[in-house]
XYZ file of N, CA, C and O in Angstrom:
432
model
N 56.357 76.842 108.407
C 56.678 77.673 109.729
C 54.780 77.396 110.002
O 54.742 77.276 111.212
N 54.002 77.662 109.346
C 52.667 77.731 109.720
C 52.015 76.314 110.330
O 51.605 76.183 111.292
N 52.699 75.429 109.746
C 52.336 73.924 109.885
C 52.755 73.522 111.513
O 52.362 73.138 112.528
N 54.162 73.996 111.716
C 54.775 74.066 113.067
C 53.768 74.768 114.257
O 53.854 74.346 115.135
N 53.568 76.146 113.773
C 52.739 76.786 114.822
C 51.162 76.282 115.049
O 51.157 76.477 116.201
N 50.820 75.641 113.970
C 49.503 75.091 114.193
C 49.729 73.714 114.963
O 48.614 73.511 115.948
N 50.658 73.038 114.625
C 50.814 71.942 115.565
C 51.131 72.212 117.158
O 50.732 71.415 117.695
N 52.072 72.989 117.330
C 52.188 73.510 118.741
C 50.946 73.959 119.275
O 51.024 73.578 120.646
N 50.226 74.769 118.868
C 48.912 75.182 119.389
C 48.178 73.744 119.638
O 47.533 73.645 120.802
N 47.922 72.811 118.746
C 47.256 71.784 119.003
C 47.846 71.135 120.132
O 46.917 70.386 120.765
N 48.938 70.868 120.041
C 49.409 69.914 121.187
C 49.414 70.545 122.537
O 48.872 69.989 123.448
N 49.285 71.743 122.743
C 49.124 72.682 123.904
C 48.005 72.325 124.201
O 47.640 72.451 125.559
N 46.950 72.817 123.510
C 45.398 72.763 123.997
C 44.931 71.121 124.447
O 44.339 71.128 124.912
N 45.641 70.043 123.500
C 45.197 68.940 123.853
C 45.959 68.190 125.122
O 45.327 67.455 125.792
N 47.321 68.329 124.881
C 47.972 67.656 125.977
C 48.530 68.605 126.933
O 48.652 68.464 128.532
N 48.925 69.966 126.636
C 50.000 70.643 127.466
C 50.898 70.621 127.498
O 51.776 69.562 127.671
N 52.062 71.668 127.258
C 53.305 71.749 127.171
C 54.091 71.352 128.568
O 55.070 70.453 128.319
N 53.339 71.516 129.769
C 53.864 71.221 131.015
C 53.811 69.608 131.405
O 54.514 69.035 132.103
N 53.364 68.880 130.272
C 53.198 67.532 130.432
C 53.867 66.521 129.636
O 54.118 65.484 129.486
N 54.836 67.575 128.836
C 55.657 66.950 127.645
C 57.068 66.609 128.417
O 57.441 67.321 129.386
N 57.689 65.816 127.490
C 59.049 65.773 127.998
C 59.848 67.376 127.873
O 59.224 67.954 126.683
N 61.032 67.491 128.792
C 61.297 68.852 128.720
C 61.700 69.426 127.160
O 61.491 70.366 126.780
N 62.442 68.720 126.435
C 62.874 69.103 125.053
C 61.556 69.475 124.169
O 61.320 70.129 123.570
N 60.437 68.268 124.075
C 59.266 68.643 123.280
C 58.538 69.780 124.149
O 57.874 70.730 123.470
N 58.473 69.911 125.293
C 57.855 71.278 125.793
C 58.467 72.393 125.542
O 57.574 73.338 125.468
N 59.561 72.322 125.453
C 60.561 73.960 125.158
C 59.902 74.153 123.809
O 59.640 74.902 123.027
N 59.964 73.135 122.728
C 59.614 73.133 121.152
C 58.050 73.813 120.998
O 57.941 74.752 120.360
N 57.284 73.189 122.197
C 55.909 73.677 122.060
C 55.796 75.116 122.559
O 55.294 76.241 121.807
N 56.548 75.487 123.505
C 56.427 76.883 124.031
C 57.247 77.750 122.933
O 56.569 79.185 122.852
N 58.134 77.208 122.222
C 58.791 78.080 121.465
C 57.687 78.344 120.189
O 57.510 79.703 119.623
N 56.759 77.455 119.892
C 55.876 77.405 118.815
C 54.591 78.478 119.406
O 54.340 79.359 118.645
N 54.486 78.506 120.445
C 53.381 79.528 121.111
C 53.970 80.496 121.239
O 53.173 81.224 120.816
N 55.306 80.678 121.641
C 55.752 82.285 121.587
C 55.489 82.626 120.189
O 55.222 83.935 120.054
N 56.261 82.146 119.395
C 55.997 82.792 117.831
C 54.952 82.735 117.078
O 54.591 83.954 116.735
N 53.826 82.083 117.498
C 52.363 82.234 117.246
C 51.771 83.553 117.893
O 51.214 84.297 117.150
N 51.916 83.783 119.148
C 51.772 85.101 119.754
C 52.149 86.446 119.359
O 51.675 87.216 118.957
N 53.408 86.217 118.679
C 54.166 87.346 118.152
C 53.521 87.461 117.285
O 53.621 88.758 116.517
N 53.411 86.421 116.010
C 52.748 86.745 114.851
C 51.413 87.200 114.762
O 51.134 88.340 113.949
N 50.690 86.531 115.895
C 49.225 87.003 115.570
C 48.493 87.974 116.580
O 47.696 88.654 116.460
N 49.238 88.178 117.632
C 48.498 88.981 118.683
C 49.201 90.136 119.342
O 48.996 91.080 119.920
N 50.709 90.561 119.043
C 51.413 91.458 119.406
C 51.365 92.610 118.543
O 51.927 92.256 117.290
N 51.198 93.953 118.885
C 51.254 94.989 117.906
C 52.785 95.747 118.788
O 52.978 95.732 119.471
N 53.533 96.097 117.710
C 54.654 96.817 117.969
C 54.110 98.281 118.545
O 53.388 99.121 118.114
N 55.014 98.946 119.785
C 54.766 99.942 120.242
C 55.783 101.297 120.198
O 55.559 102.203 120.403
N 56.853 100.724 119.387
C 57.720 101.485 119.236
C 57.374 102.692 118.439
O 57.069 102.577 116.981
N 57.443 103.731 118.687
C 56.952 104.698 117.824
C 58.591 105.313 116.826
O 59.321 105.962 117.344
N 58.398 104.956 115.953
C 59.612 105.097 114.731
C 60.708 103.819 115.079
O 59.986 102.830 115.239
N 61.958 104.169 114.972
C 62.726 102.906 114.902
C 63.126 102.717 116.246
O 63.184 103.549 117.386
N 63.118 101.292 116.562
C 63.561 100.824 118.216
C 64.991 101.430 118.409
O 65.654 101.506 117.634
N 65.463 101.599 119.683
C 66.769 101.890 120.161
C 67.717 101.035 119.563
O 67.341 99.579 119.595
N 68.884 101.220 119.362
C 69.837 100.258 119.275
C 70.645 99.695 120.044
O 70.957 100.221 121.251
N 70.648 98.401 120.359
C 71.442 97.566 121.335
C 72.822 97.720 120.992
O 73.145 97.917 120.159
N 73.431 98.004 122.372
C 75.100 97.939 122.297
C 75.532 96.885 121.389
O 75.151 95.676 121.861
N 76.739 97.030 120.665
C 77.050 95.916 119.800
C 78.116 95.206 120.821
O 78.886 96.082 121.631
N 78.187 93.947 120.901
C 78.608 92.891 121.900
C 79.405 91.844 120.880
O 78.877 91.680 119.629
N 80.389 91.385 121.273
C 81.179 90.409 120.698
C 80.208 89.315 120.760
O 79.437 88.908 121.884
N 80.064 88.566 119.447
C 78.981 87.454 119.477
C 79.165 86.487 120.624
O 77.897 85.993 120.990
N 80.121 86.024 121.369
C 80.374 85.130 122.183
C 79.713 85.831 123.867
O 79.319 84.727 124.356
N 79.592 86.847 123.933
C 79.181 87.500 125.231
C 77.867 87.321 125.142
O 77.226 86.845 126.149
N 76.838 87.355 124.250
C 75.727 87.641 124.441
C 75.152 86.202 124.053
O 73.760 86.253 124.436
N 75.523 85.274 123.739
C 75.236 84.048 123.776
C 75.045 83.239 125.019
O 74.428 82.414 125.101
N 75.850 83.825 125.872
C 76.363 82.903 127.310
C 75.663 83.664 128.515
O 75.563 83.044 129.627
N 75.824 84.823 128.133
C 75.162 85.637 129.589
C 74.072 86.451 129.073
O 73.854 87.091 127.965
N 73.643 87.194 130.391
C 72.652 88.096 130.191
C 73.178 89.394 130.356
O 74.384 89.663 131.088
N 72.901 90.194 129.484
C 73.041 91.631 129.573
C 72.591 92.770 130.740
O 71.368 92.359 130.958
N 73.046 93.573 131.134
C 72.582 94.224 132.276
C 71.392 95.069 131.827
O 70.321 95.362 132.513
N 71.150 95.822 130.501
C 70.291 96.419 129.915
C 69.059 95.586 129.595
O 67.935 95.962 128.812
N 69.240 94.128 129.399
C 68.255 93.405 128.757
C 68.265 93.133 127.012
O 67.462 92.570 126.763
N 69.364 93.655 126.707
C 69.355 93.505 125.130
C 69.687 92.155 125.027
O 70.428 91.470 125.808
N 69.798 91.708 123.735
C 70.032 90.480 123.250
C 69.548 89.399 123.706
O 69.855 88.038 123.756
N 68.308 89.267 124.385
C 67.420 88.390 124.958
C 66.810 87.711 123.909
O 66.371 86.220 124.012
N 66.452 88.277 122.717
C 66.015 87.824 121.334
C 67.134 88.149 120.295
O 67.151 89.252 120.110
N 67.833 87.197 119.688
C 69.056 87.695 118.832
C 68.352 87.823 117.595
O 68.984 88.562 117.056
N 67.302 87.593 117.412
C 66.730 88.250 115.884
C 66.136 89.627 116.042
O 65.938 90.408 115.256
N 65.980 90.107 117.318
C 65.595 91.510 117.438
C 66.310 92.208 118.913
O 65.848 91.958 120.028
N 67.478 92.412 118.980
C 68.318 92.573 119.969
C 67.958 93.412 120.999
O 67.857 93.516 122.148
N 66.923 94.647 120.515
C 66.445 95.588 121.499
C 65.113 95.111 121.905
O 64.956 95.815 123.103
N 64.418 93.750 121.618
C 63.223 93.693 122.238
C 63.559 93.641 123.702
O 64.581 92.754 124.004
N 62.543 93.854 124.554
C 62.790 93.624 126.284
C 63.927 94.432 126.661
O 64.232 94.127 127.910
N 64.518 95.462 125.869
C 65.714 96.089 126.657
C 65.218 97.168 127.470
O 64.136 97.468 127.339
N 65.899 97.649 128.402
C 65.634 98.838 129.140
C 65.388 100.017 128.264
O 65.818 100.195 127.322
N 64.121 100.589 128.963
C 63.537 102.024 128.215
C 63.219 101.701 126.933
O 63.045 102.518 125.913
N 62.480 100.688 126.521
C 61.775 100.292 125.726
C 60.268 99.712 126.078
O 59.915 99.345 127.312
N 59.618 99.870 125.214
C 57.640 99.664 125.547
C 57.608 98.034 125.247
O 58.287 97.294 124.448
N 56.532 97.507 125.841
C 55.973 96.238 126.003
C 55.539 96.581 124.287
O 54.620 97.300 124.137
N 55.442 94.874 124.076
C 54.383 94.639 122.811
C 52.736 94.601 123.269
O 52.705 94.418 124.708
N 52.005 95.160 122.857
C 50.520 94.889 123.413
C 49.661 94.256 122.534
O 49.843 93.820 121.446
N 48.310 93.771 123.152
C 47.535 92.886 122.346
C 46.526 93.941 121.544
O 45.786 93.254 120.687
N 46.500 95.079 121.958
C 45.476 95.992 121.311
C 46.609 96.893 120.664
O 47.447 97.673 121.148
N 46.033 97.251 119.442
C 46.880 98.370 118.503
C 46.904 99.888 119.345
O 45.818 99.753 119.889
N 47.934 100.738 119.503
C 47.644 101.947 120.260
C 46.520 102.760 119.859
O 45.815 103.338 120.739
N 46.251 102.902 118.530
C 44.956 103.904 118.081
C 43.806 103.311 118.784
O 43.058 104.288 119.049
N 43.690 102.108 118.956
C 42.370 101.431 119.705
C 42.464 101.442 121.140
O 41.405 100.966 121.970
N 43.537 101.519 122.033
C 43.465 101.619 123.394
C 43.204 102.623 123.523
O 43.477 103.959 123.473
N 42.551 103.093 125.197
C 42.185 104.223 125.629
C 42.521 103.992 126.999
O 42.194 102.817 127.922
N 42.845 105.007 127.597
C 42.948 105.053 129.469
C 41.769 105.192 129.819
O 40.767 106.205 129.309
N 41.252 104.502 130.834
C 40.253 105.007 131.577
C 40.136 106.209 132.451
O 41.203 106.695 132.803
N 39.011 106.859 132.451
C 38.910 108.292 132.898
C 38.256 107.999 134.468
O 37.443 107.038 134.836
N 38.576 109.050 135.509
C 37.824 108.957 136.539
C 36.225 109.167 136.124
O 35.892 109.635 135.459
N 35.238 108.444 136.840
C 35.374 107.799 138.021
C 35.697 105.977 137.874
O 35.914 105.417 138.778
N 35.357 105.654 136.572
C 35.603 104.540 136.184
C 37.057 103.798 136.394
O 37.218 102.721 136.512
N 38.147 104.818 136.593
C 39.542 104.406 136.568
C 39.602 103.731 138.220
O 40.377 102.798 138.255
N 38.843 103.972 139.225
C 38.997 103.448 140.612
C 37.891 102.219 140.866
O 37.391 102.015 141.812
N 37.268 101.859 139.729
C 36.214 100.771 139.880
C 36.776 99.575 139.073
O 36.840 99.557 137.991
N 37.197 98.531 139.941
C 36.963 98.172 141.336
C 38.197 98.912 142.055
O 39.166 99.442 141.353
N 37.990 99.443 143.221
C 38.879 100.309 144.266
C 40.209 99.417 144.124
O 40.484 97.985 144.354
N 41.382 100.034 143.627
C 42.799 99.308 143.723
C 43.569 98.893 145.267
O 43.913 98.130 145.206
N 42.730 99.538 146.072
C 43.198 99.173 147.554
C 42.416 97.873 147.945
O 42.798 97.062 148.348
């Protein structure tokens, strides 16, 4: 798996996934996504993630669900409604800006 991730990162940097034939481009995107999940994202769920509604296997393989569950079959609740996004910074190290820095640059 590590070899696959390193290879896809190298191909993306040298050639670019968008310049490859569609099948190879998708494979490179899968590798990039998995590398980002493995190295860059921190879980933001406080405790256990919410459970996704159980669906018959044929349903979630062919259609999108209304609440966003089963977009990733290995983690059915990832990206589901009322769940938090993954972060690039651990929660303990992140902090909200305070006024007046919060408004610099001005959001308008």
